[in-house]
PDB file of C-alpha atoms in Angstrom:
ATOM      1  CA  MET A 883      28.078 -35.260  19.361  1.00 72.00           C
ATOM      2  CA  GLU A 884      28.285 -32.245  21.669  1.00 79.00           C
ATOM      3  CA  THR A 885      29.793 -30.002  18.995  1.00 94.00           C
ATOM      4  CA  GLU A 886      27.136 -31.112  16.531  1.00 94.00           C
ATOM      5  CA  LEU A 887      24.427 -30.229  19.053  1.00 93.00           C
ATOM      6  CA  ALA A 888      26.070 -26.864  19.741  1.00 94.00           C
ATOM      7  CA  HIS A 889      26.236 -26.213  16.006  1.00 95.00           C
ATOM      8  CA  LEU A 890      22.546 -27.014  15.603  1.00 96.00           C
ATOM      9  CA  GLU A 891      21.696 -24.743  18.529  1.00 96.00           C
ATOM     10  CA  ARG A 892      23.627 -21.874  16.930  1.00 97.00           C
ATOM     11  CA  GLN A 893      21.841 -22.487  13.641  1.00 97.00           C
ATOM     12  CA  ALA A 894      18.478 -22.498  15.428  1.00 98.00           C
ATOM     13  CA  GLU A 895      19.325 -19.198  17.139  1.00 98.00           C
ATOM     14  CA  ARG A 896      20.434 -17.653  13.837  1.00 98.00           C
ATOM     15  CA  LEU A 897      17.216 -18.842  12.217  1.00 98.00           C
ATOM     16  CA  ALA A 898      15.171 -17.317  15.042  1.00 98.00           C
ATOM     17  CA  GLN A 899      16.974 -13.986  14.554  1.00 98.00           C
ATOM     18  CA  LEU A 900      16.329 -14.058  10.817  1.00 98.00           C
ATOM     19  CA  VAL A 901      12.656 -14.809  11.411  1.00 98.00           C
ATOM     20  CA  GLU A 902      12.438 -11.807  13.758  1.00 98.00           C
ATOM     21  CA  ARG A 903      14.068  -9.549  11.177  1.00 98.00           C
ATOM     22  CA  LEU A 904      11.805 -10.806   8.408  1.00 98.00           C
ATOM     23  CA  SER A 905       8.782 -10.273  10.632  1.00 98.00           C
ATOM     24  CA  ALA A 906       9.837  -6.673  11.293  1.00 98.00           C
ATOM     25  CA  HIS A 907      10.321  -6.049   7.560  1.00 98.00           C
ATOM     26  CA  ASN A 908       6.958  -7.636   6.837  1.00 98.00           C
ATOM     27  CA  GLN A 909       5.217  -5.400   9.380  1.00 98.00           C
ATOM     28  CA  ARG A 910       6.877  -2.323   7.873  1.00 98.00           C
ATOM     29  CA  LEU A 911       5.784  -3.365   4.382  1.00 98.00           C
ATOM     30  CA  GLU A 912       2.230  -3.999   5.583  1.00 98.00           C
ATOM     31  CA  ARG A 913       2.097  -0.474   7.049  1.00 98.00           C
ATOM     32  CA  GLN A 914       3.429   0.959   3.787  1.00 98.00           C
ATOM     33  CA  VAL A 915       0.832  -0.953   1.762  1.00 98.00           C
ATOM     34  CA  ALA A 916      -1.948   0.291   4.048  1.00 98.00           C
ATOM     35  CA  GLN A 917      -0.712   3.877   3.635  1.00 98.00           C
ATOM     36  CA  LEU A 918      -0.499   3.484  -0.143  1.00 98.00           C
ATOM     37  CA  GLU A 919      -4.044   2.099  -0.245  1.00 98.00           C
ATOM     38  CA  ALA A 920      -5.281   5.056   1.822  1.00 98.00           C
ATOM     39  CA  ASP A 921      -3.438   7.480  -0.474  1.00 98.00           C
ATOM     40  CA  LYS A 922      -4.962   5.750  -3.501  1.00 98.00           C
ATOM     41  CA  ARG A 923      -8.487   6.149  -2.116  1.00 98.00           C
ATOM     42  CA  ILE A 924      -7.829   9.845  -1.444  1.00 98.00           C
ATOM     43  CA  LEU A 925      -6.484  10.382  -4.965  1.00 98.00           C
ATOM     44  CA  GLU A 926      -9.406   8.500  -6.511  1.00 98.00           C
ATOM     45  CA  GLY A 927     -11.789  10.783  -4.624  1.00 98.00           C
ATOM     46  CA  LYS A 928      -9.929  13.891  -5.744  1.00 98.00           C
ATOM     47  CA  LEU A 929      -9.895  12.641  -9.341  1.00 98.00           C
ATOM     48  CA  ALA A 930     -13.643  11.966  -9.276  1.00 98.00           C
ATOM     49  CA  GLN A 931     -14.226  15.422  -7.815  1.00 98.00           C
ATOM     50  CA  ALA A 932     -12.063  17.030 -10.507  1.00 98.00           C
ATOM     51  CA  ILE A 933     -13.903  15.141 -13.247  1.00 98.00           C
ATOM     52  CA  ARG A 934     -17.269  16.297 -11.885  1.00 98.00           C
ATOM     53  CA  GLY A 935     -15.996  19.890 -11.773  1.00 97.00           C
ATOM     54  CA  ILE A 936     -14.781  19.713 -15.366  1.00 97.00           C
ATOM     55  CA  GLU A 937     -18.073  18.189 -16.483  1.00 97.00           C
ATOM     56  CA  ARG A 938     -19.972  21.048 -14.796  1.00 96.00           C
ATOM     57  CA  ALA A 939     -17.697  23.628 -16.414  1.00 96.00           C
ATOM     58  CA  VAL A 940     -18.138  22.068 -19.854  1.00 95.00           C
ATOM     59  CA  THR A 941     -21.900  21.975 -19.368  1.00 94.00           C
ATOM     60  CA  LEU A 942     -21.934  25.667 -18.474  1.00 93.00           C
ATOM     61  CA  LEU A 943     -19.808  26.553 -21.499  1.00 93.00           C
ATOM     62  CA  GLU A 944     -21.916  24.600 -23.979  1.00 90.00           C
ATOM     63  CA  PRO A 945     -24.671  26.558 -25.667  1.00 85.00           C
ATOM     64  CA  GLU A 946     -28.112  25.608 -24.490  1.00 79.00           C
ATOM     65  CA  GLU A 947     -30.173  23.714 -26.990  1.00 72.00           C
ATOM     66  CA  VAL A 948     -33.073  25.735 -28.349  1.00 65.00           C
ATOM     67  CA  SER A 949     -36.242  23.754 -28.701  1.00 66.00           C
ATOM     68  CA  ASP A 950     -38.640  24.400 -31.575  1.00 64.00           C
ATOM     69  CA  VAL A 951     -41.901  25.204 -29.890  1.00 59.00           C
TER      70      VAL A 951
END
């Protein structure tokens, strides 16, 4: 009975260690996801800005329409 209890205690300790390690990995992954989301927002803003710049350039290069007055 004593050895069985000792075995269960060792298993419980091992499980606790694994939970700690998984928690640390999870926290690291959550930080990485947050950084990736921030990077995505920055890139989306830069892309929108680039698109607006290209649209302005195209507008300036297009000949103005002449109205028949």
